[in-house]
Short mmCIF file of C-alpha atoms in Angstrom, two decimals:
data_model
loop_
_atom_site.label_atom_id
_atom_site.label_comp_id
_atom_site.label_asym_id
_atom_site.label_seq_id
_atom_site.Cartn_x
_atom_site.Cartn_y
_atom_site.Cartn_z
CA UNK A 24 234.00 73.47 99.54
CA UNK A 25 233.52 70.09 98.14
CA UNK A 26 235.66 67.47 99.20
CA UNK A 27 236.35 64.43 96.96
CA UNK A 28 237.50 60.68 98.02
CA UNK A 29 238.54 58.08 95.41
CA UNK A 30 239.10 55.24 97.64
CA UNK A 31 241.10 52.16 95.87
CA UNK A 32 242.65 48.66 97.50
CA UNK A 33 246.21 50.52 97.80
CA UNK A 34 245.39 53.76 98.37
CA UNK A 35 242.70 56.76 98.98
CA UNK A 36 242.97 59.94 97.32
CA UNK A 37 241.72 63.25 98.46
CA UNK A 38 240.94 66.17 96.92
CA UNK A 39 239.12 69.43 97.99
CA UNK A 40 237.48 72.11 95.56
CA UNK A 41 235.19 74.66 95.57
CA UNK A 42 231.52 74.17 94.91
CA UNK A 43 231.56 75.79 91.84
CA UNK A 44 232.34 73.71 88.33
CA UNK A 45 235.93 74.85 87.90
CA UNK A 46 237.88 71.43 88.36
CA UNK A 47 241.08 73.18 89.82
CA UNK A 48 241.86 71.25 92.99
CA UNK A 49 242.96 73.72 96.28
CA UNK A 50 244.62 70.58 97.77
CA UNK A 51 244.94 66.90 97.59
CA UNK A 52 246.26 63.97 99.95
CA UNK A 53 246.57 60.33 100.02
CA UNK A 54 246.27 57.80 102.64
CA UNK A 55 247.18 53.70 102.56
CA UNK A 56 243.55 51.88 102.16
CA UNK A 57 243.76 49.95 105.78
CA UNK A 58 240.78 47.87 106.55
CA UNK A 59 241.58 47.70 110.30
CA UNK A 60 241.31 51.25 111.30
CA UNK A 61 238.79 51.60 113.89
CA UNK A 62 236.24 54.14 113.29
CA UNK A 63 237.44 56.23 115.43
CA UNK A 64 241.04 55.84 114.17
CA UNK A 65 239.51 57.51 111.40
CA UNK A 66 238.16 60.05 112.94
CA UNK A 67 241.15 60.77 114.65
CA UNK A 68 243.26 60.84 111.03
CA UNK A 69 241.32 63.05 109.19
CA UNK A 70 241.12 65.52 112.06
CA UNK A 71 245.09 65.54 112.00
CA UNK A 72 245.27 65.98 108.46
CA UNK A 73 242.82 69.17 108.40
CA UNK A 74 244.74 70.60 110.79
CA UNK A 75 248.14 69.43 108.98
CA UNK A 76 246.98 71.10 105.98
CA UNK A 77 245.48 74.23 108.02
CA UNK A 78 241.65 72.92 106.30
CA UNK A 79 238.74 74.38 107.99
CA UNK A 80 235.88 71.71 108.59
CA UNK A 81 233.19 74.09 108.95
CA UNK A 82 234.45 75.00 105.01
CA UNK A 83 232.79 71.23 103.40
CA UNK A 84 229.60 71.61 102.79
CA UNK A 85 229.54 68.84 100.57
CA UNK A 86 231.56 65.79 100.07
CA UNK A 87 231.28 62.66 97.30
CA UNK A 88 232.78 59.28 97.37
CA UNK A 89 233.76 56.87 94.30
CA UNK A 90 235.07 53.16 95.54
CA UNK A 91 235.87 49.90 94.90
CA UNK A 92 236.57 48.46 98.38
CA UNK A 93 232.58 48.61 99.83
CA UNK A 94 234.18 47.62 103.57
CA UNK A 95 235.78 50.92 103.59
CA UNK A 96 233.41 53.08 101.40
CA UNK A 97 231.47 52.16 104.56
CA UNK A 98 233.60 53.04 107.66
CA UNK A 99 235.16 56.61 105.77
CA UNK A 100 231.60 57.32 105.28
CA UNK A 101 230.66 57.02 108.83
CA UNK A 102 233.58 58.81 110.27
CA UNK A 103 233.43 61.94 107.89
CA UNK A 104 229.78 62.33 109.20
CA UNK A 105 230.92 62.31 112.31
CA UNK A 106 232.97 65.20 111.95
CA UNK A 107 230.98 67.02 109.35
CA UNK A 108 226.99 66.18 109.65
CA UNK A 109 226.96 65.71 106.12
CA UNK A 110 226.00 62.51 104.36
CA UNK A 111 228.38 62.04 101.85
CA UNK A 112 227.31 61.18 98.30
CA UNK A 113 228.11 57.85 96.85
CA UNK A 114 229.05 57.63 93.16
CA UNK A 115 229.16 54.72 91.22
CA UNK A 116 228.52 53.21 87.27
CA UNK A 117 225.03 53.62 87.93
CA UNK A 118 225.07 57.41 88.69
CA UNK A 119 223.66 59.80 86.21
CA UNK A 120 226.22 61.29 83.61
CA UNK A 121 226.88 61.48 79.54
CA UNK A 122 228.67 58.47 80.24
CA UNK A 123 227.67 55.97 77.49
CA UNK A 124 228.57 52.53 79.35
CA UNK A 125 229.08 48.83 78.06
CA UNK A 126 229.36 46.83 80.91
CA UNK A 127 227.48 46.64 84.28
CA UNK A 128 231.07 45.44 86.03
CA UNK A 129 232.92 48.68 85.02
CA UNK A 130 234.84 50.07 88.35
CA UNK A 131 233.71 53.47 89.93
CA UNK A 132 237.24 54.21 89.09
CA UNK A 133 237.53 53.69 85.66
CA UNK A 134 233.68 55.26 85.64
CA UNK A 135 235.11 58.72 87.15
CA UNK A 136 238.08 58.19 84.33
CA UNK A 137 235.92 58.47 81.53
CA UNK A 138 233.86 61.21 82.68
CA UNK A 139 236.45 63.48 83.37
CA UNK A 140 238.08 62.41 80.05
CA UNK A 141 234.73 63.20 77.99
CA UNK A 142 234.33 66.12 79.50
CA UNK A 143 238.04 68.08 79.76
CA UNK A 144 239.16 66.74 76.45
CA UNK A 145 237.48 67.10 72.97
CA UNK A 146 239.52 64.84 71.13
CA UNK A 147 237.77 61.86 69.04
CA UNK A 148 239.48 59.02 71.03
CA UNK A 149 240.75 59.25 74.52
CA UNK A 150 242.73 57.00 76.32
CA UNK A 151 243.29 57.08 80.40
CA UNK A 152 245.79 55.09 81.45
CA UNK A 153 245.74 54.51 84.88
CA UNK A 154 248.87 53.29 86.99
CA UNK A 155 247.31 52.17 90.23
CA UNK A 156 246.96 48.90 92.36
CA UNK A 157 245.82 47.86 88.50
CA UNK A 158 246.98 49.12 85.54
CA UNK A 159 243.72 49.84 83.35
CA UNK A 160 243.15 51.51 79.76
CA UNK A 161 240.09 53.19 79.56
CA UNK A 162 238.83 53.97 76.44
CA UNK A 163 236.27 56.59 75.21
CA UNK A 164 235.09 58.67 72.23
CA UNK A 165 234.21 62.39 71.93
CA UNK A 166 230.26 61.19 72.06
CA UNK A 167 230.64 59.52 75.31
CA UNK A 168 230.80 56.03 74.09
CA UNK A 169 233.23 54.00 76.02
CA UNK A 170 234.92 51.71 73.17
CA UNK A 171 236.45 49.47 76.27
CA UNK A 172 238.64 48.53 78.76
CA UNK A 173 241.60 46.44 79.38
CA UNK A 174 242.84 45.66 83.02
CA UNK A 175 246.17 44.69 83.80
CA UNK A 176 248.76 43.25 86.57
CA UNK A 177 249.27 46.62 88.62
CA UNK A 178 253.48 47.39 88.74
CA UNK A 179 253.77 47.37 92.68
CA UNK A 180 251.76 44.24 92.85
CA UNK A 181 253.48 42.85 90.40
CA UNK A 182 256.90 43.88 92.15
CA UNK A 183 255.00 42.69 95.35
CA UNK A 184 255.11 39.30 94.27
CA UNK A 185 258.12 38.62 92.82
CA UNK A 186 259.92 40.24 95.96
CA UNK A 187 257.64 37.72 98.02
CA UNK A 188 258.76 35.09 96.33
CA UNK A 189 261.68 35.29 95.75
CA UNK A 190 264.55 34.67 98.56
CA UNK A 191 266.70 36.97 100.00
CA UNK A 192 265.15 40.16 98.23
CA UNK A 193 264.91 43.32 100.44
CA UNK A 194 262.27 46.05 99.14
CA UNK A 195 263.36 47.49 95.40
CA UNK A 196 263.16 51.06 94.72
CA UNK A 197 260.88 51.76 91.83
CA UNK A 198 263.34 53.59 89.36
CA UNK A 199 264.80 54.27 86.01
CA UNK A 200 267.57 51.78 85.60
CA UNK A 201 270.81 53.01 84.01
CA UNK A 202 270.99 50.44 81.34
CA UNK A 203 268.67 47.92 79.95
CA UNK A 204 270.74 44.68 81.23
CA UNK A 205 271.50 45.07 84.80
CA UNK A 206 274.59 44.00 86.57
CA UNK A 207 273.03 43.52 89.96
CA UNK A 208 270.03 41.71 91.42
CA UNK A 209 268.05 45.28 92.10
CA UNK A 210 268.79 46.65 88.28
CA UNK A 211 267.93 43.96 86.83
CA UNK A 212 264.50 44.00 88.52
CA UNK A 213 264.32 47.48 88.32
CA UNK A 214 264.77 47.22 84.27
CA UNK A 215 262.30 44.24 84.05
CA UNK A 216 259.74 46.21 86.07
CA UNK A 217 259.75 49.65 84.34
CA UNK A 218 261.17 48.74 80.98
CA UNK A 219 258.88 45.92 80.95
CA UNK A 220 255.56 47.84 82.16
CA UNK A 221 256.87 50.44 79.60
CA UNK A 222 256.85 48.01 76.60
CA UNK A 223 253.33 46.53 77.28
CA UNK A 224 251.96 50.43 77.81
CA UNK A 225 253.38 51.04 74.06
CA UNK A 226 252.21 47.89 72.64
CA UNK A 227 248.62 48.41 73.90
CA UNK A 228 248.72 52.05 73.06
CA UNK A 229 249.83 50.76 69.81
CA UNK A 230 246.84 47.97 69.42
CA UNK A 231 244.04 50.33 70.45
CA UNK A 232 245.43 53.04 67.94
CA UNK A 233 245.51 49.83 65.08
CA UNK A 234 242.14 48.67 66.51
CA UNK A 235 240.59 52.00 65.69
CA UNK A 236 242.27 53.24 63.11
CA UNK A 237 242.70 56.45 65.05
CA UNK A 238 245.39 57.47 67.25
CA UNK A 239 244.06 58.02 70.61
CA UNK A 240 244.60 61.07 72.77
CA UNK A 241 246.73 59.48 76.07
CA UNK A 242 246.80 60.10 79.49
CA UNK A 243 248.44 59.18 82.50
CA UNK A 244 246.51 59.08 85.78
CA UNK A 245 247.86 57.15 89.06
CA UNK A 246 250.05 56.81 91.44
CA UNK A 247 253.17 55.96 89.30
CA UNK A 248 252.07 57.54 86.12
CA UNK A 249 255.02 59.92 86.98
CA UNK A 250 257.21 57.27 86.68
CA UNK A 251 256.50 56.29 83.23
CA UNK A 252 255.14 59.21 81.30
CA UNK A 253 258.69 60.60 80.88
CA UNK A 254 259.76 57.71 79.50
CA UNK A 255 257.46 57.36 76.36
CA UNK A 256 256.39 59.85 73.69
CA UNK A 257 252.91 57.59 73.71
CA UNK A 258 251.57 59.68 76.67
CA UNK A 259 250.34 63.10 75.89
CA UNK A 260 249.29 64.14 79.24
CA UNK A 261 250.10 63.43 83.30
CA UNK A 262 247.00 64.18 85.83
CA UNK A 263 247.26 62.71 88.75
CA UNK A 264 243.90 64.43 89.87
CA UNK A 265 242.19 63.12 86.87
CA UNK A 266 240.09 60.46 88.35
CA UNK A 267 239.03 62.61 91.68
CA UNK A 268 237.99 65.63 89.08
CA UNK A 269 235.72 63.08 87.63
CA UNK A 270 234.16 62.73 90.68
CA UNK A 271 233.73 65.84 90.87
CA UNK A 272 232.02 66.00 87.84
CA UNK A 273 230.14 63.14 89.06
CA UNK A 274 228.69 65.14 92.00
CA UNK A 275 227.93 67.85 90.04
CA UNK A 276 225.15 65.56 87.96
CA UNK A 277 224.23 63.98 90.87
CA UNK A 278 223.68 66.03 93.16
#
């Protein structure tokens, strides 16, 4: 089996597969990115989880990592050779793929998004949106051009730091609102946080699809992308595997 890490500054994502190229995942997890764990915390975690999720070790024979936080790409890396003998594979913009890319700054992340796009969807534009510690548009055409990016606040860390700053605020629950205007302090953050993140991912959507002249082809990737694809009719399609199956696809050409 192959087992796939996306590791990102809130969060790392699992996934395991089979060696073959079908893309269906057999099982996925997520962890909080902390920098502090010892190596052998590490260690220690990932042995629980195989054994939480009834995984075999012996059963990875290979394993590929896409990140943007190099302190941990580091540390995962040495404790998953610990317990498997394998060196993982490191992914990044500079791998090989069809990827036509623009920019030498573009995020392994949003890299693995527009593989996975290009290569599960034949559509002429394709839009990922992704709804994690960032919110990011990716955008790329149906010959492996990527047309561009835009980067945004992410929503918790935007919630983050109003909470922060704000006195006498306990922890908000990330959730539909029943009206626009709230009544009480947590509704009324509640509808400027997801009715406001809402209105910018239409009016974007809306821009790139004027910018073009073509409607693009949207979908929702990320931890909260659940959230706010019901919401909208401007999202086509929720994966929240969709950046882990492009490293997947990213192993497969670089292997």
């Amino acid at each position: 089996m192959l087992l796939t890490i996306n590791i990102g500054n809130s969060s790392i994502r699992f996934g395991l597969f089979n060696n073959n190229y079908n893309l269906k995942c057999n099982c996925s997890w997520i962890i909080n990115s902390n920098p502090h764990r010892s190596l052998d915390e590490y260690i220690l975690l990932f042995r629980n989880i195989y054994q939480q999720y009834g995984i075999f070790s012996k059963l990875i024979k290979n394993i590929v990592i896409g990140s943007v936080v190099p302190p941990l790409t580091n540390i995962v890396e040495q404790s998953l050779y610990k317990i498997h003998k394998i060196k993982p594979i490191i992914v990044d913009r500079y791998s090989s793929s069809p990827i036509r890319h623009y920019s030498h700054q573009l995020g392994t992340d949003l890299y693995a998004n527009a593989i996975a796009a290009y290569t599960l969807y034949n559509k002429e534009n394709i839009l990922v949106i992704d709804f994690g510690t960032a919110l990011s548009f990716t955008c790329i055409d149906k010959y492996g051009n990527i047309k561009g990016v835009i980067i945004a606040p992410g929503v918790n860390s935007s919630l983050s730091a109003l909470i922060g700053n704000t006195a006498q605020l306990s922890q908000i629950e990330l959730k539909k609102p029943l009206h626009i205007l709230g009544e009480y302090t947590e509704t009324c953050i509640q509808s400027g946080i997801i009715y406001g993140y809402l209105s910018m991912v239409e009016g974007l959507i809306n821009r790139i699809n004027q910018e073009l002249k073509k409607n693009c082809f949207v979908i929702a990737t990320g931890g909260l992308s659940h959230i706010y694809t019901p919401l909208t009719k401007e999202i086509h399609f929720k994966d929240k595997l969709h950046t882990i199956k492009g490293l997947k696809i990213l192993f497969h050409w670089n292997k």
